[in-house]
Coordinates of C-alpha atoms in Angstrom, one line a residue:
X30 CA 26.7 15.1 20.2
X31 CA 24.9 13.9 23.3
X32 CA 21.6 12.0 23.5
X33 CA 19.6 15.1 24.3
X34 CA 20.8 17.0 21.3
X35 CA 20.1 14.1 19.0
X36 CA 16.6 13.7 20.3
X37 CA 16.0 17.4 20.0
X38 CA 17.3 17.5 16.4
X39 CA 15.1 14.5 15.4
X40 CA 11.9 16.0 17.0
X41 CA 12.5 19.4 15.4
X42 CA 12.9 17.7 12.0
X43 CA 9.7 15.7 12.4
X44 CA 7.8 18.8 13.7
X45 CA 8.7 21.0 10.8
X46 CA 7.2 18.8 8.0
X47 CA 5.4 15.8 9.6
X48 CA 3.2 15.1 6.5
X49 CA 6.3 15.0 4.2
X50 CA 8.1 12.7 6.7
X51 CA 5.0 10.4 6.7
X52 CA 5.1 10.4 2.9
X53 CA 8.8 9.6 2.8
X54 CA 8.3 6.7 5.2
X55 CA 5.5 5.2 3.2
X56 CA 7.4 5.6 -0.1
X57 CA 10.5 4.1 1.6
X58 CA 8.7 0.9 2.8
X59 CA 6.5 0.5 -0.3
X60 CA 9.1 -1.5 -2.3
X61 CA 9.4 -4.0 0.6
X62 CA 5.8 -5.1 0.3
X63 CA 3.9 -3.4 -2.5
X64 CA 0.7 -3.5 -0.6
X65 CA 0.6 -7.1 0.4
X66 CA 2.6 -9.7 2.3
X67 CA 2.7 -12.0 -0.7
X68 CA 4.4 -9.3 -2.7
X69 CA 7.4 -9.0 -0.4
X70 CA 10.4 -9.6 -2.8
X71 CA 13.0 -12.2 -2.1
X72 CA 15.8 -9.7 -1.7
X73 CA 13.9 -7.5 0.8
X74 CA 14.9 -9.7 3.7
X75 CA 18.6 -9.4 2.9
X76 CA 18.3 -5.6 2.5
X77 CA 16.5 -5.4 5.8
X78 CA 19.1 -7.6 7.5
X79 CA 21.9 -5.4 6.1
X80 CA 20.2 -2.3 7.4
X81 CA 19.7 -3.9 10.8
X82 CA 23.3 -4.9 11.1
X83 CA 24.4 -1.4 10.0
X84 CA 22.1 0.1 12.6
X85 CA 23.4 -2.2 15.3
X86 CA 27.0 -1.3 14.4
X87 CA 26.3 2.4 14.4
X88 CA 24.6 2.1 17.8
X89 CA 27.7 0.2 19.2
X90 CA 30.0 2.9 17.8
X91 CA 27.9 5.6 19.4
X92 CA 28.0 3.8 22.8
X93 CA 31.8 3.5 22.5
X94 CA 32.5 7.0 21.2
X95 CA 30.1 9.1 23.2
X96 CA 29.3 7.1 26.4
X97 CA 32.7 5.6 27.0
X98 CA 31.7 1.9 26.8
X99 CA 34.8 -0.3 26.4
X100 CA 35.6 -1.8 23.0
X101 CA 35.3 -5.4 24.4
X102 CA 31.8 -4.8 25.8
X103 CA 30.7 -3.1 22.6
X104 CA 31.9 -5.9 20.4
X105 CA 30.2 -8.5 22.5
X106 CA 27.0 -6.5 22.5
X107 CA 27.1 -6.1 18.7
X108 CA 27.9 -9.8 18.2
X109 CA 24.9 -10.9 20.4
X110 CA 22.5 -8.6 18.6
X111 CA 23.7 -9.8 15.2
X112 CA 23.3 -13.4 16.3
X113 CA 19.7 -12.6 17.5
X114 CA 19.1 -11.0 14.1
X115 CA 20.3 -14.2 12.3
X116 CA 18.0 -16.4 14.4
X117 CA 15.1 -14.0 13.7
X118 CA 15.9 -14.2 9.9
X119 CA 15.8 -18.0 10.1
X120 CA 12.5 -18.0 11.9
X121 CA 11.1 -15.4 9.5
X122 CA 11.8 -17.5 6.4
X123 CA 10.0 -20.5 8.0
X124 CA 7.0 -18.4 9.1
X125 CA 3.6 -18.6 7.5
X126 CA 2.7 -15.1 8.8
X127 CA 5.3 -12.7 7.5
X128 CA 3.0 -9.8 8.1
X129 CA 3.0 -10.5 11.8
X130 CA 6.8 -10.5 11.7
X131 CA 6.8 -7.1 10.1
X132 CA 4.3 -5.8 12.7
X133 CA 6.5 -7.2 15.6
X134 CA 9.6 -5.9 14.0
X135 CA 8.2 -2.4 13.4
X136 CA 6.9 -2.2 17.0
X137 CA 10.4 -3.4 18.3
X138 CA 12.2 -0.7 16.3
X139 CA 9.8 2.0 17.6
X140 CA 10.2 0.9 21.2
X141 CA 14.0 0.6 21.0
X142 CA 14.2 4.1 19.5
X143 CA 11.9 5.4 22.2
X144 CA 14.2 4.1 25.0
X145 CA 17.3 5.3 23.2
X146 CA 15.9 8.9 23.1
X147 CA 16.1 11.5 25.9
X148 CA 12.7 10.5 27.4
X149 CA 12.9 12.9 30.4
X150 CA 13.3 16.1 28.5
X151 CA 11.0 15.3 25.6
X152 CA 8.5 13.0 27.3
X153 CA 5.4 14.4 25.7
X154 CA 6.6 14.4 22.2
X155 CA 8.2 10.9 22.5
X156 CA 5.1 9.4 24.1
X157 CA 3.0 10.8 21.3
X158 CA 5.4 9.4 18.7
X159 CA 5.3 6.0 20.4
X160 CA 1.4 6.0 20.3
X161 CA 1.3 7.1 16.7
X162 CA 4.1 4.7 15.7
X163 CA 2.5 1.6 17.2
X164 CA -0.8 2.7 15.6
X165 CA 1.1 2.9 12.2
X166 CA 2.4 -0.6 12.6
X167 CA -1.1 -1.9 13.2
X168 CA -2.3 -0.1 10.0
X169 CA 0.6 -1.5 8.0
X170 CA -0.2 -5.0 9.2
X171 CA -3.8 -4.5 8.1
X172 CA -2.6 -3.4 4.6
X173 CA -0.3 -6.4 4.4
X174 CA -3.1 -8.9 5.0
X175 CA -5.7 -7.0 3.0
X176 CA -6.2 -7.2 -0.7
X177 CA -7.6 -4.4 -2.8
X178 CA -10.7 -6.6 -3.1
X179 CA -11.1 -7.2 0.6
X180 CA -13.5 -5.2 2.7
X181 CA -13.7 -2.5 0.0
X182 CA -16.6 -0.1 -0.7
X183 CA -17.9 0.3 -4.3
X184 CA -14.5 -0.7 -5.8
X185 CA -15.8 -3.5 -8.0
X186 CA -12.8 -5.1 -9.9
X187 CA -9.9 -4.0 -12.0
X188 CA -10.5 -4.9 -15.6
X189 CA -14.1 -3.8 -15.4
X190 CA -15.9 -0.7 -16.5
X191 CA -17.5 0.5 -13.2
X192 CA -16.7 1.1 -9.6
X193 CA -13.7 3.0 -8.2
X194 CA -11.4 0.4 -9.8
X195 CA -13.0 0.9 -13.2
X196 CA -12.8 4.7 -12.8
X197 CA -9.0 4.5 -11.9
X198 CA -8.3 2.3 -14.9
X199 CA -10.4 4.5 -17.3
X200 CA -8.1 7.5 -16.4
X201 CA -5.0 5.2 -16.6
X202 CA -5.7 3.9 -20.1
X203 CA -7.7 6.7 -21.7
X204 CA -5.6 9.7 -20.3
X205 CA -8.7 11.9 -20.1
X206 CA -11.8 12.6 -18.1
X207 CA -15.0 10.6 -18.9
X208 CA -16.4 11.9 -22.2
X209 CA -19.9 10.5 -21.5
X210 CA -22.7 11.1 -19.1
X211 CA -21.1 10.0 -15.8
X212 CA -24.5 8.6 -14.6
X213 CA -24.0 5.7 -17.1
X214 CA -21.3 4.1 -15.0
X215 CA -21.3 3.2 -11.3
X216 CA -19.1 5.6 -9.2
X217 CA -17.9 7.7 -12.1
X218 CA -19.9 10.6 -10.6
X219 CA -17.1 11.4 -8.1
X220 CA -14.7 14.2 -8.8
X221 CA -11.4 12.7 -10.1
X222 CA -8.6 13.8 -7.8
X223 CA -8.1 10.5 -5.9
X224 CA -8.7 8.4 -9.0
X225 CA -6.2 10.5 -11.0
X226 CA -3.5 10.2 -8.3
X227 CA -4.2 6.4 -8.2
X228 CA -3.9 6.1 -11.9
X229 CA -0.6 8.0 -11.9
X230 CA 0.7 5.8 -9.1
X231 CA -0.1 2.6 -11.1
X232 CA 1.5 4.2 -14.3
X233 CA 4.7 5.1 -12.5
X234 CA 5.0 1.7 -10.8
X235 CA 4.4 -0.3 -14.0
X236 CA 6.2 1.8 -16.5
X237 CA 9.1 3.4 -14.5
X238 CA 9.6 1.1 -11.6
X239 CA 8.8 -2.0 -13.7
X240 CA 6.4 -3.4 -11.0
X241 CA 4.1 -6.1 -12.1
X242 CA 0.5 -5.4 -13.1
X243 CA -1.2 -6.9 -10.0
X244 CA 1.5 -5.7 -7.6
X245 CA 1.1 -2.1 -8.9
X246 CA -2.6 -2.2 -8.1
X247 CA -2.1 -3.8 -4.7
X248 CA 0.4 -1.1 -3.9
X249 CA -2.4 1.5 -4.1
X250 CA -2.8 0.8 -0.4
X251 CA 0.5 2.6 0.2
X252 CA -1.3 5.8 -0.8
X253 CA -4.3 5.2 1.5
X254 CA -1.9 4.2 4.3
X255 CA -0.2 7.6 3.9
X256 CA -3.6 9.4 3.8
X257 CA -4.6 7.6 7.0
X258 CA -1.4 8.6 8.7
X259 CA -2.0 12.2 7.7
X260 CA -5.4 12.1 9.5
X261 CA -3.6 11.0 12.7
X262 CA -1.0 13.8 12.3
X263 CA -3.8 16.3 11.9
X264 CA -5.5 15.0 15.0
X265 CA -2.3 15.4 17.0
X266 CA -1.9 19.0 15.7
X267 CA -5.5 19.8 16.9
X268 CA -4.9 18.3 20.3
X269 CA -1.7 20.3 20.7
X270 CA -3.4 23.4 19.4
X271 CA -5.7 23.2 22.4
X272 CA -2.7 22.8 24.8
X273 CA -3.5 19.1 25.6
X274 CA -0.7 17.5 27.6
X275 CA -0.1 14.4 29.7
X276 CA -3.1 12.1 29.9
X277 CA -5.3 14.8 28.4
X278 CA -3.2 14.3 25.2
X279 CA -2.4 10.6 25.4
X280 CA -6.0 9.4 25.9
X281 CA -7.5 11.1 22.8
X282 CA -4.4 10.2 20.8
X283 CA -4.7 6.5 21.7
X284 CA -8.4 6.6 20.8
X285 CA -7.6 8.1 17.4
X286 CA -4.4 6.2 16.6
X287 CA -6.0 2.8 17.3
X288 CA -9.5 3.5 16.1
X289 CA -10.6 0.9 13.6
X290 CA -12.1 3.5 11.3
X291 CA -8.6 4.7 10.4
X292 CA -7.3 1.1 10.2
X293 CA -10.0 0.3 7.7
X294 CA -9.2 3.5 5.9
X295 CA -5.5 2.5 5.5
X296 CA -6.5 -0.4 3.3
X297 CA -9.5 1.1 1.5
X298 CA -8.7 2.2 -2.1
X299 CA -11.8 4.3 -2.7
X300 CA -11.8 8.1 -2.3
X301 CA -13.0 8.2 1.4
X302 CA -9.5 8.3 3.0
X303 CA -8.0 11.1 0.9
X304 CA -11.2 13.2 1.4
X305 CA -11.1 12.8 5.2
X306 CA -7.3 13.6 5.2
X307 CA -7.9 16.8 3.3
X308 CA -10.9 17.8 5.4
X309 CA -8.9 17.3 8.6
X310 CA -6.1 19.4 7.0
X311 CA -8.7 22.1 6.5
X312 CA -9.7 22.0 10.2
X313 CA -6.0 22.4 11.3
X314 CA -5.4 25.3 8.9
X315 CA -8.6 27.0 10.0
X316 CA -7.6 26.9 13.6
X317 CA -4.2 28.3 12.6
X318 CA -5.9 31.1 10.6
X319 CA -8.1 32.0 13.6
X320 CA -4.9 32.7 15.6
X321 CA -3.1 34.4 12.7
X322 CA -5.2 35.8 9.9
X323 CA -2.6 35.7 7.2
X324 CA -3.1 35.2 3.4
X325 CA -0.8 32.2 3.6
X326 CA -3.0 30.5 6.2
X327 CA -6.2 31.2 4.4
X328 CA -4.8 29.9 1.1
X329 CA -3.9 26.6 2.9
X330 CA -7.6 26.3 3.9
X331 CA -8.7 27.1 0.3
X332 CA -6.4 24.4 -1.1
X333 CA -7.5 21.8 1.5
X334 CA -11.2 22.4 1.0
X335 CA -10.9 22.7 -2.8
X336 CA -8.9 19.5 -3.1
X337 CA -11.2 17.7 -0.6
X338 CA -14.2 18.6 -2.7
X339 CA -12.3 17.6 -5.9
X340 CA -11.9 14.2 -4.2
X341 CA -15.5 13.8 -2.8
X342 CA -18.2 16.4 -3.0
X343 CA -19.5 15.6 0.5
X344 CA -16.4 17.2 1.9
X345 CA -18.3 20.4 1.5
X346 CA -19.8 19.8 5.0
X347 CA -16.6 21.4 6.4
X348 CA -17.3 24.7 4.5
X349 CA -20.1 26.1 6.6
X350 CA -18.2 25.8 9.9
X351 CA -15.2 27.4 8.3
X352 CA -17.4 30.2 7.0
X353 CA -18.7 30.7 10.5
X354 CA -15.1 31.3 11.8
X355 CA -14.6 33.7 8.9
X356 CA -17.8 35.6 9.8
X357 CA -17.0 35.8 13.5
X358 CA -13.4 37.1 12.9
X359 CA -14.7 39.6 10.3
X360 CA -17.3 41.0 12.7
X361 CA -14.8 41.3 15.5
X362 CA -12.2 43.1 13.4
X363 CA -14.5 44.9 11.1
X364 CA -13.4 48.4 12.1
X365 CA -9.7 47.9 11.8
X366 CA -9.1 45.2 9.2
X367 CA -12.2 44.8 7.1
X368 CA -10.4 45.5 3.8
X369 CA -7.6 43.1 4.5
X370 CA -9.9 40.3 5.6
X371 CA -12.3 40.9 2.7
X372 CA -9.3 40.6 0.3
X373 CA -8.4 37.3 1.9
X374 CA -12.0 36.0 1.6
X375 CA -12.0 37.0 -2.1
X376 CA -8.7 35.1 -2.6
X377 CA -10.1 32.1 -0.8
X378 CA -13.1 32.0 -3.0
X379 CA -11.1 32.4 -6.2
X380 CA -9.0 29.3 -5.3
X381 CA -11.5 27.1 -3.4
X382 CA -14.7 27.4 -5.5
X383 CA -13.2 26.5 -8.9
X384 CA -11.2 23.6 -7.4
X385 CA -14.2 22.2 -5.6
X386 CA -16.9 22.6 -8.2
X387 CA -15.3 22.5 -11.7
X388 CA -16.1 18.8 -12.2
X389 CA -19.7 19.2 -11.2
X390 CA -20.2 22.3 -13.3
X391 CA -18.6 20.5 -16.3
X392 CA -21.0 17.6 -16.0
X393 CA -24.0 19.9 -15.6
X394 CA -23.0 21.9 -18.8
X395 CA -22.4 18.8 -20.9
X396 CA -25.0 16.4 -19.7
X397 CA -27.3 18.4 -17.3
X398 CA -26.1 16.2 -14.3
X399 CA -27.4 17.9 -11.1
X400 CA -24.5 19.4 -9.1
X401 CA -25.3 17.3 -6.0
X402 CA -26.1 14.1 -8.0
X403 CA -26.0 10.9 -6.0
X404 CA -26.4 7.5 -7.7
X405 CA -29.5 5.8 -6.4
X406 CA -30.0 2.1 -5.5
X407 CA -32.8 -0.2 -6.4
X408 CA -35.6 -0.7 -3.8
X409 CA -35.5 -4.4 -4.6
X410 CA -32.2 -4.7 -2.8
X411 CA -32.4 -6.9 0.3
X412 CA -30.8 -4.2 2.4
X413 CA -33.6 -1.8 1.6
X414 CA -35.2 -0.5 4.9
X415 CA -37.5 2.2 3.5
X416 CA -40.6 0.1 4.6
X417 CA -39.9 1.2 8.2
X418 CA -40.7 4.9 8.9
X419 CA -37.6 6.9 9.6
X420 CA -39.0 8.1 13.0
X421 CA -39.4 4.5 14.1
X422 CA -35.9 3.7 12.8
X423 CA -34.2 6.3 14.9
X424 CA -36.2 5.6 18.1
X425 CA -36.0 1.8 18.0
X426 CA -33.5 0.6 20.6
X427 CA -34.9 -2.9 21.1
X428 CA -32.6 -5.3 22.9
X429 CA -32.3 -7.8 20.1
X430 CA -30.1 -5.3 18.2
X431 CA -27.4 -5.7 20.8
X432 CA -27.2 -9.5 20.6
X433 CA -24.2 -9.1 18.2
X434 CA -21.6 -6.4 18.1
X435 CA -21.3 -6.8 14.4
X436 CA -23.5 -5.1 11.8
X437 CA -26.4 -7.2 10.7
X438 CA -27.5 -7.8 7.1
X439 CA -30.5 -9.8 5.9
X440 CA -28.9 -11.8 3.1
X441 CA -26.6 -14.8 2.5
X442 CA -23.3 -14.9 0.7
X443 CA -20.2 -17.1 0.9
X444 CA -18.7 -15.4 3.9
X445 CA -21.7 -14.8 6.2
X446 CA -24.4 -16.6 8.0
X447 CA -28.0 -15.7 7.3
X448 CA -29.2 -12.8 9.5
X449 CA -32.8 -12.1 10.3
X450 CA -32.8 -8.4 10.0
X451 CA -31.0 -5.4 8.5
X452 CA -29.5 -2.7 10.8
X453 CA -31.9 0.2 10.6
X454 CA -31.2 2.5 13.6
X455 CA -28.4 4.9 12.4
X456 CA -26.9 5.4 15.9
X457 CA -26.6 1.6 16.7
X458 CA -25.4 1.0 13.2
X459 CA -22.5 3.4 13.4
X460 CA -21.6 2.1 16.9
X461 CA -21.1 -1.2 15.2
X462 CA -19.5 -0.4 11.9
X463 CA -17.2 2.3 13.3
X464 CA -15.4 -0.7 14.8
X465 CA -15.9 -3.5 12.3
X466 CA -17.1 -1.9 9.1
X467 CA -19.7 -3.8 7.0
X468 CA -17.6 -6.9 6.4
X469 CA -16.2 -8.1 9.8
X470 CA -18.4 -10.5 11.7
X471 CA -18.2 -13.7 13.8
X472 CA -17.4 -15.8 10.7
X473 CA -14.1 -13.9 10.2
X474 CA -12.7 -15.6 13.3
X475 CA -12.4 -19.3 14.3
X476 CA -15.5 -20.9 15.8
X477 CA -15.7 -20.2 19.5
X478 CA -12.8 -17.8 19.2
X479 CA -12.0 -15.5 22.2
X480 CA -11.9 -12.7 19.6
X481 CA -15.7 -12.6 19.5
X482 CA -15.7 -12.1 23.2
X483 CA -13.2 -9.3 22.8
X484 CA -15.5 -7.8 20.1
X485 CA -18.4 -7.6 22.5
X486 CA -16.2 -5.8 25.1
X487 CA -14.9 -3.5 22.4
X488 CA -18.4 -2.6 21.3
X489 CA -19.6 -1.6 24.8
X490 CA -16.3 0.2 25.5
X491 CA -16.9 2.2 22.3
X492 CA -20.4 3.1 23.5
X493 CA -18.9 4.4 26.8
X494 CA -16.2 6.4 25.1
X495 CA -18.6 7.8 22.6
X496 CA -21.0 8.8 25.4
X497 CA -18.2 10.4 27.3
X498 CA -17.1 12.4 24.3
X499 CA -20.7 13.6 23.7
X500 CA -21.1 14.6 27.4
X501 CA -17.7 16.3 27.4
X502 CA -18.7 18.3 24.3
X503 CA -21.8 19.6 26.0
X504 CA -20.0 20.4 29.3
X505 CA -17.0 22.1 27.6
X506 CA -19.2 24.2 25.4
X507 CA -20.7 25.9 28.5
X508 CA -17.5 26.0 30.5
X509 CA -15.4 29.1 30.4
X510 CA -11.7 29.0 29.8
X511 CA -11.5 25.5 28.4
X512 CA -11.1 27.0 24.9
X513 CA -12.1 30.1 23.1
X514 CA -15.8 30.3 22.2
X515 CA -15.1 30.6 18.4
X516 CA -12.9 27.5 18.5
X517 CA -15.5 25.5 20.3
X518 CA -18.3 26.8 18.0
X519 CA -16.1 25.7 15.0
X520 CA -15.6 22.1 16.1
X521 CA -19.2 21.7 17.4
X522 CA -20.8 23.2 14.2
X523 CA -18.6 20.8 12.1
X524 CA -19.8 17.9 14.3
X525 CA -23.4 19.0 13.9
X526 CA -23.1 19.4 10.1
X527 CA -21.7 15.9 9.7
X528 CA -24.3 14.3 11.9
X529 CA -27.2 16.3 10.3
X530 CA -25.9 15.3 6.8
X531 CA -25.5 11.7 8.0
X532 CA -29.1 11.5 9.3
X533 CA -30.5 13.3 6.2
X534 CA -28.8 10.8 4.0
X535 CA -30.1 7.9 6.1
X536 CA -33.6 9.3 5.7
X537 CA -33.4 10.1 2.0
X538 CA -31.6 6.9 1.0
X539 CA -33.0 4.1 3.3
X540 CA -30.4 1.4 2.8
X541 CA -28.2 -0.1 5.5
X542 CA -25.1 0.7 3.5
X543 CA -25.8 4.5 3.7
X544 CA -25.5 4.4 7.5
X545 CA -21.7 3.9 7.3
X546 CA -19.3 5.5 9.7
X547 CA -16.8 6.2 7.0
X548 CA -18.9 9.2 6.0
X549 CA -18.4 10.9 9.4
X550 CA -14.9 9.7 10.6
X551 CA -13.8 13.2 11.7
X552 CA -16.4 12.9 14.5
X553 CA -13.9 10.6 16.2
X554 CA -11.3 13.3 16.4
X555 CA -13.7 16.0 17.5
X556 CA -15.0 13.7 20.3
X557 CA -11.5 12.8 21.3
X558 CA -10.5 16.4 21.4
X559 CA -13.4 17.2 23.8
X560 CA -12.4 14.3 26.0
X561 CA -9.0 15.8 26.2
X562 CA -10.4 19.3 26.9
X563 CA -12.5 17.8 29.7
X564 CA -9.5 16.1 31.2
X565 CA -7.6 19.3 31.0
X566 CA -10.4 21.2 32.8
X567 CA -10.8 18.5 35.6
X568 CA -9.5 19.3 39.0
X569 CA -6.9 16.5 39.5
X570 CA -6.7 17.3 43.2
X571 CA -10.1 16.0 43.9
X572 CA -11.0 12.3 44.3
X573 CA -13.5 12.5 41.5
X574 CA -11.0 14.2 39.2
X575 CA -8.3 11.6 39.8
X576 CA -10.8 8.8 39.4
X577 CA -12.2 10.2 36.1
X578 CA -8.6 10.6 34.7
X579 CA -7.5 7.1 35.7
X580 CA -10.8 5.6 34.5
X581 CA -10.5 7.2 31.0
X582 CA -6.8 6.3 30.8
X583 CA -7.7 2.6 31.5
X584 CA -10.5 2.7 29.0
X585 CA -8.2 4.2 26.3
X586 CA -5.5 1.5 26.9
X587 CA -8.2 -1.3 26.8
X588 CA -9.6 0.3 23.6
X589 CA -6.2 0.2 22.0
X590 CA -5.4 -3.4 23.0
X591 CA -8.9 -4.6 21.9
X592 CA -8.4 -2.9 18.5
X593 CA -5.0 -4.6 18.2
X594 CA -6.2 -8.0 19.1
X595 CA -9.2 -7.9 16.7
X596 CA -7.3 -6.6 13.7
X597 CA -4.2 -8.7 14.3
X598 CA -6.6 -11.7 14.2
X599 CA -7.8 -10.9 10.7
X600 CA -6.2 -12.9 8.0

C-alpha cells in the first residue's frame, strides 16, 4: 500500500466519525495522566517508550518494504531513533516539567505524521488536522498543569454540599436527583446531565478501574478536554460546510483552535463546556438539515438542543435561530411538502421539549421554582457594580480601562494585587476575559516577565480580529453569493441572540462575574466563519485583496503563537 492510499484511508476514517475518534483519543490517553501531571503513573513512561520503539520499527519496515530502502540504512535509522528516544527518556525522568515534555512530544508526533502523509494530494485536510492537533496538545498541557480547583467557576470543593463539585458528589453518593428545593444549595439549580455524566465517570474510575479518590476527580478534565475538542471539530465542519479552503479555512481554524476560551474550557469541570459542545453540534446539524430536510437530520438537532438544555438551560438561546430556519424552509416548501415538514417538526418537539424542560418542570411542580430561575448574588459583594447606571457602563470607554489587558477586580486575595475598580463595561470585559478568564493576571507570571508584554499585544490583536469579524459579518450579510441568505440569517440571528442575552444578563445582574465570555463562546466560531467567508469573497488578484489575506494570515499566526506562549507559561 503506497503513502497516498494510507493517507486517504486514515482521512476517510477520521472524517466518518470525528467525534468518536476524539473520544477514543481522550479515553486512550487518560490512564497516562488522569487529569494532572502529578498523576502520571510510573509505568506510563515505559509503556510510552515501548510504543515509540514499536512505531519506529514499523516505520523502518515500511521504508524497507514499500520504498526500497536498504536493510543497512533502515537498521542504522532505527538504531539512531531508538538512541534518541533513550536520551529523551533520561532527560524526561530528570525534568521538573513533565507536562512540557508531553506537550513537546505530542507536537513532535503530529508534525512527524504530517510529513509522512501524502501532503500534496490531501493538503487541505492535513493542514487542518495539523492546526487542530497542535491546538489539542496545548489544551492537554493546560489540563496537565491545572487542578480541578484552579481557575474554576462555581465549583467550590469536593466533600462539600454546594457548587458543581457538591452537585456531582450528591449524584455520585445518593444515586438520585435532589429531593429538596434546589434553591437551598448553590448551583443545584442546573439540569443534571453534565453532573450525572461526571458522577458516573468518577464511579467507573474508582470502582471498576480502581483509580484513587483524588485522581478520579482530577480525571474529570478528560471529559471536558473531549468536549472542548468536539467544539473545534464542529467549527471545522461549519467552515467546510461553507466551502472555506486554503487561507480562508486555515485562518478561522487557527483562531478557534488556539483561542483561550476553549483552552480554559478544556480544564473547566462545570457544565459550560458540555453545553457549548452540544449547542455547536446543534448548529452543525441545523445547517445539514437545511440542505437535506430528512427526519434523521432533524432528530439530531432535537437531541443536541434537548441535551444542551439538560446541561444548562441558557443553551435555549440557539432554539429561536433554529426555529427561524424551520419557518423559512416551511414557507418555501409549503405547497409541495408541508405535511412531511410538519410531521418532522412534531417529532422534533416530542423529543426536544421533554429533554430540555423536564428538570425545570419537575422543580416547578414540587417546589414552585420558576422555570428560568437564576440564583442571585448579594449586593454587598465587592464586585457589585449596580451603583453605576447600565447606560453609563456600556458607553464608558475611558482610557484607564486599557492600562491592563487583564480583568480588574476591586478586592484582595492571596493571588492578586489590590485593584482600584471593577470591570463594568461588558464589551471591554469580554475582550479581556475571553483571553485570560477571571483568574489570570500579571501576578501569574514572574515579575517583569516578557509574558505580560505578550499579553498586551495579545489583547490588542484580539480587538483587531474581533473588529474584523464584526465588519466581515456586516459586509457578508449584504453581499450576494457569499452564502445563502437563510444560512447567513441563521448564524447572525444566533449571534444576536447570544449578545442580547449577554447584555440583558449584565443589566439584570450587575456583577463583574456575570460579564464572562464563557456564556457566549460560540460567537468566536461565528465571527471566525465570517472572516473565512470574507476571505473567500475577496478578489485575490487585486493588491488590496492580497494584502488583506496576508495581513489576516499573519494576525492568525501571531494570535496562535501568543496564546501558546501565555498558556505554556502558566504553572
